[in-house]
Short mmCIF file of C-alpha atoms in Angstrom, two decimals:
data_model
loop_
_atom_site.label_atom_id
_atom_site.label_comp_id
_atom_site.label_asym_id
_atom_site.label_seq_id
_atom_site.Cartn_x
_atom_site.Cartn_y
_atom_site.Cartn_z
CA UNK A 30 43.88 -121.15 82.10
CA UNK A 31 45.95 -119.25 79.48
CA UNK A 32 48.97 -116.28 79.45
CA UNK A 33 49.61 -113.95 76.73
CA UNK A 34 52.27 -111.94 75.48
CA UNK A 35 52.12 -109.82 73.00
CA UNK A 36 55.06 -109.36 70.16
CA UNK A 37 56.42 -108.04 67.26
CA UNK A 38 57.03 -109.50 63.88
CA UNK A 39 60.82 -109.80 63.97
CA UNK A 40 63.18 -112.56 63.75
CA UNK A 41 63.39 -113.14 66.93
CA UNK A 42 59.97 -113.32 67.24
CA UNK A 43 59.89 -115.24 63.92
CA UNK A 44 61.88 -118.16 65.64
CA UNK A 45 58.60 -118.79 68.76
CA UNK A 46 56.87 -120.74 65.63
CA UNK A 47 59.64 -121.67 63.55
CA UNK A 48 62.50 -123.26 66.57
CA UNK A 49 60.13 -122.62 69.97
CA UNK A 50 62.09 -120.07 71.26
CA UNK A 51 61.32 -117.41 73.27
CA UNK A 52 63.33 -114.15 74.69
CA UNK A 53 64.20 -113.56 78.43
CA UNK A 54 65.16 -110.08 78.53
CA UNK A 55 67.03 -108.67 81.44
CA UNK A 56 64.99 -106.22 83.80
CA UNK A 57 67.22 -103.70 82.46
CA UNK A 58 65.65 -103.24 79.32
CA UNK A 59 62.08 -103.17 80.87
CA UNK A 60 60.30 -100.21 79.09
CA UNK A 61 59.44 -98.97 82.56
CA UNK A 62 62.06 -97.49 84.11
CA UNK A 63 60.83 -98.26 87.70
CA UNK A 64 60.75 -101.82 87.10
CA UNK A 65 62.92 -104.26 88.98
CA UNK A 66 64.62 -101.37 90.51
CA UNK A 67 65.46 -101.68 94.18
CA UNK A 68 62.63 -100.37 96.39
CA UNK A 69 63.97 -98.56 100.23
CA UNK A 70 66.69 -100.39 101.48
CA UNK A 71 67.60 -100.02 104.97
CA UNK A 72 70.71 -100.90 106.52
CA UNK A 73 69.34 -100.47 110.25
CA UNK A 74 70.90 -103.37 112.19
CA UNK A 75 73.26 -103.70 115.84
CA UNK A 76 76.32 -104.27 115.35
CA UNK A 77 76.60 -107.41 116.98
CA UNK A 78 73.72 -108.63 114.08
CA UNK A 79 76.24 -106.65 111.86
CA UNK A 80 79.21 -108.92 113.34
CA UNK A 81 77.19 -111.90 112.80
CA UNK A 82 76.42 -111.36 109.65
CA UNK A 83 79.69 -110.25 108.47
CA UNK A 84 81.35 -113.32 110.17
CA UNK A 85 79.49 -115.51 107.91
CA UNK A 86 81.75 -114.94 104.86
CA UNK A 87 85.09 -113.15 106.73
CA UNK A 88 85.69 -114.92 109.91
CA UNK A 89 85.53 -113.72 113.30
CA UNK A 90 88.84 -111.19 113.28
CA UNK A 91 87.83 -110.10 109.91
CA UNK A 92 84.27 -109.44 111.05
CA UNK A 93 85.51 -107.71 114.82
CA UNK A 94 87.40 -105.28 112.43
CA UNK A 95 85.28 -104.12 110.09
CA UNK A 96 82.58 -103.70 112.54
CA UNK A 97 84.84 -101.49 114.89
CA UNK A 98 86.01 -99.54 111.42
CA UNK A 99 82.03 -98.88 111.23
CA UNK A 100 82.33 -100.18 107.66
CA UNK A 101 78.92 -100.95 107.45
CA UNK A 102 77.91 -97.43 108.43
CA UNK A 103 80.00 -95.80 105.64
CA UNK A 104 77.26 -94.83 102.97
CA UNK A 105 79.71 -95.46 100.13
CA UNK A 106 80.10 -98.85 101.48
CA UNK A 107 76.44 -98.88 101.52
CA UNK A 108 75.74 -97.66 98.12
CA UNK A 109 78.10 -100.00 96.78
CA UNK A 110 76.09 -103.00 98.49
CA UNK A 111 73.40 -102.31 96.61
CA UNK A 112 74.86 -101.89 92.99
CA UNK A 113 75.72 -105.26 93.56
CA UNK A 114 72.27 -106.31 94.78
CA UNK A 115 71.08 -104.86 91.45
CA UNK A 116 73.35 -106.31 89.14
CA UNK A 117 72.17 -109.53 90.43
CA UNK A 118 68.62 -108.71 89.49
CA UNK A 119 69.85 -107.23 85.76
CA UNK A 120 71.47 -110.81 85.70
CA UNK A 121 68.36 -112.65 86.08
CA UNK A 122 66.34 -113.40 82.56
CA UNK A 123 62.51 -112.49 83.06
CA UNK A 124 59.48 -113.46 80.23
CA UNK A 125 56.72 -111.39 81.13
CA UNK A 126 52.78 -112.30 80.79
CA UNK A 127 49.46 -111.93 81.13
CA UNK A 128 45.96 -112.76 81.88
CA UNK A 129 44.62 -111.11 79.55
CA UNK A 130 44.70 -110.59 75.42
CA UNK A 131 42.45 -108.04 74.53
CA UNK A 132 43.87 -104.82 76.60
CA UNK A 133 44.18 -101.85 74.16
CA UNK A 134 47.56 -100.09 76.09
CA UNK A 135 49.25 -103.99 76.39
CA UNK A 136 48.64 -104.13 72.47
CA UNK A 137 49.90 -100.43 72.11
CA UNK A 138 52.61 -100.91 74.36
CA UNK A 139 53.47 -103.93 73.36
CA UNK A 140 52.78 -105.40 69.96
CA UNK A 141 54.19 -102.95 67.24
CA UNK A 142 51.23 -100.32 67.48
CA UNK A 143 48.56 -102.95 66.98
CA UNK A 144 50.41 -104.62 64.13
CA UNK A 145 52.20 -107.66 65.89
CA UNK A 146 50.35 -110.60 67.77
CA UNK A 147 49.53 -112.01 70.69
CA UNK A 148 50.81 -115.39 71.81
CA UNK A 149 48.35 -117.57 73.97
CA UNK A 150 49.86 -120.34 76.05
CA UNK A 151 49.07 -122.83 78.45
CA UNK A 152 49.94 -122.34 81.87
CA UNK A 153 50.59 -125.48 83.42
CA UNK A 154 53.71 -125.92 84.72
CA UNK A 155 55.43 -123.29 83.37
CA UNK A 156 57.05 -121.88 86.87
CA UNK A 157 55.37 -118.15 86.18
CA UNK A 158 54.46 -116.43 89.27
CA UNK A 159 52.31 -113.10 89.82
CA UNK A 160 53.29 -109.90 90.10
CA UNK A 161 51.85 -108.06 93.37
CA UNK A 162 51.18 -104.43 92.84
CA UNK A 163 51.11 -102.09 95.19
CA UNK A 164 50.92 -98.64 96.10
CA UNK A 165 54.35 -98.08 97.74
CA UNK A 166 57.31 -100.29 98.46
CA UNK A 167 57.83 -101.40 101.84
CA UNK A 168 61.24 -100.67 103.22
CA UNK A 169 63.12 -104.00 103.13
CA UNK A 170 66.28 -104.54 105.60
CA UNK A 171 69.49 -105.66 104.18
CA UNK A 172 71.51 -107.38 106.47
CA UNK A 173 67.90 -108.85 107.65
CA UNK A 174 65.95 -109.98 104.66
CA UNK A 175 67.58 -112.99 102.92
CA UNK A 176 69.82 -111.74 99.70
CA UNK A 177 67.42 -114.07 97.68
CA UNK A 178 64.00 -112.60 99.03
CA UNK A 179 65.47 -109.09 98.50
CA UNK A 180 65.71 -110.03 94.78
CA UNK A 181 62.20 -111.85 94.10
CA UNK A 182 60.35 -109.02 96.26
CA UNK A 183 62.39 -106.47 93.53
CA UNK A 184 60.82 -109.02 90.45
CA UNK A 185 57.76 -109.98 91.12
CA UNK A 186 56.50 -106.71 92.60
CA UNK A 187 55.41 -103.55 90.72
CA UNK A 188 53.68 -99.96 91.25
CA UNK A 189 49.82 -100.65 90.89
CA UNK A 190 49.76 -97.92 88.31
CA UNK A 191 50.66 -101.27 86.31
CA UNK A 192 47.80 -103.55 87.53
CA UNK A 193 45.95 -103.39 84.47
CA UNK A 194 48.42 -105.44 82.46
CA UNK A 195 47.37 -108.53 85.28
CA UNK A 196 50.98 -109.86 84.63
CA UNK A 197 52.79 -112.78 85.42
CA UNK A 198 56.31 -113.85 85.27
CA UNK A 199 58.92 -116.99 84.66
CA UNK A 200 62.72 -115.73 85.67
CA UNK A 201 65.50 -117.65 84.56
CA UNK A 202 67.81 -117.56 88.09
CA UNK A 203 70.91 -119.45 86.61
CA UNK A 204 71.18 -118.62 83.33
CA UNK A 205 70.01 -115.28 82.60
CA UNK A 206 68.97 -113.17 79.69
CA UNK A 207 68.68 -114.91 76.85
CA UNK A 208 66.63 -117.11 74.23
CA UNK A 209 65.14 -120.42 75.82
CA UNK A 210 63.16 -122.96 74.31
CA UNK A 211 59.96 -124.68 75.27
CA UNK A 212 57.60 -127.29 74.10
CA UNK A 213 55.69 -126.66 71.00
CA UNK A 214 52.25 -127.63 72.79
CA UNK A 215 52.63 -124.82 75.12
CA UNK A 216 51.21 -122.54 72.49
CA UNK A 217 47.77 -122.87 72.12
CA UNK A 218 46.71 -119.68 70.52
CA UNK A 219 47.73 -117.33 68.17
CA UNK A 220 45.89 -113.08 67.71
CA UNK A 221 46.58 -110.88 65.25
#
């Protein structure tokens, strides 16, 4: 089995052949602006699970107070929460691929107009992980849903007005965006 991407001739892209290294943009510069963005949140919890989840990090006074402020009912204090879930995400460096080579949009989209290449590699052990598309988010529960779920469901899933580009993904968790190199023999294929 193979992946593709497709790229421009550019120096960065220059570098894949001459140093093996390859991009990992942040989510923020996706081209769709839908991408990686948080789907429904919902903050719906008791507040004992509120108190129990707060306690975690503040300690039981700590936790008593904020709950009996109703802190966690305060939509600014809500909104806030999830700036900082989505920062996290835009932290995370994500190379994005495919199944397939020979899609006319992916090469439009993608590769210059037509005028860059397509890179084909081998896909063992490379960590990607499919996309799942579907055809509206699910609401996902804040306090309930792991922080860490919350963020892969927001990567690895996309509107399936997107399905055609059959895409793949390898995030970088602990360092981020940036350029990351790879072993020569992962390339097995070059398309102009």
């Amino acid at each position: 089995d193979k992946f593709y991407i497709e790229g421009k001739t550019t120096y960065r892209e220059e570098r894949i052949f001459t140093h093996n290294e390859i991009y990992f943009p942040s989510p923020m510069k996706f081209n769709d602006p839908f991408d990686c963005r948080l789907p429904t949140i919902s903050f719906e919890a008791s507040d004992k699970e509120w108190l129990k989840y707060y306690e975690k990090n503040l300690g039981r006074a700590k936790a008593e107070q904020k709950v009996r402020e109703g802190q966690h009912k305060d939509p600014v204090h809500q909104k806030c929460s999830l700036i900082r879930l989505q920062q996290k995400i835009f932290k995370r460096g994500v190379l994005c691929l495919s199944e397939i080579p020979n899609s006319i949009l992916m090469w439009a989209h993608y590769a210059n107009g037509y005028k860059g290449f397509c890179l084909q590699f081998d896909n063992t052990d490379i960590g990607a992980q499919k996309i799942k598309y579907t055809e509206s988010y699910p609401k996902i529960n804040y306090l309930l849903t792991p922080e860490e779920d919350q963020i892969e469901f927001t990567l690895f899933t996309k509107s399936s007005h997107w399905s055609y580009e059959k895409e793949w993904r390898i995030i970088e968790f602990q360092n981020g965006p940036g350029i990351y190199t790879f072993p020569k023999e992962k390339i097995t294929g070059v398309i102009f």
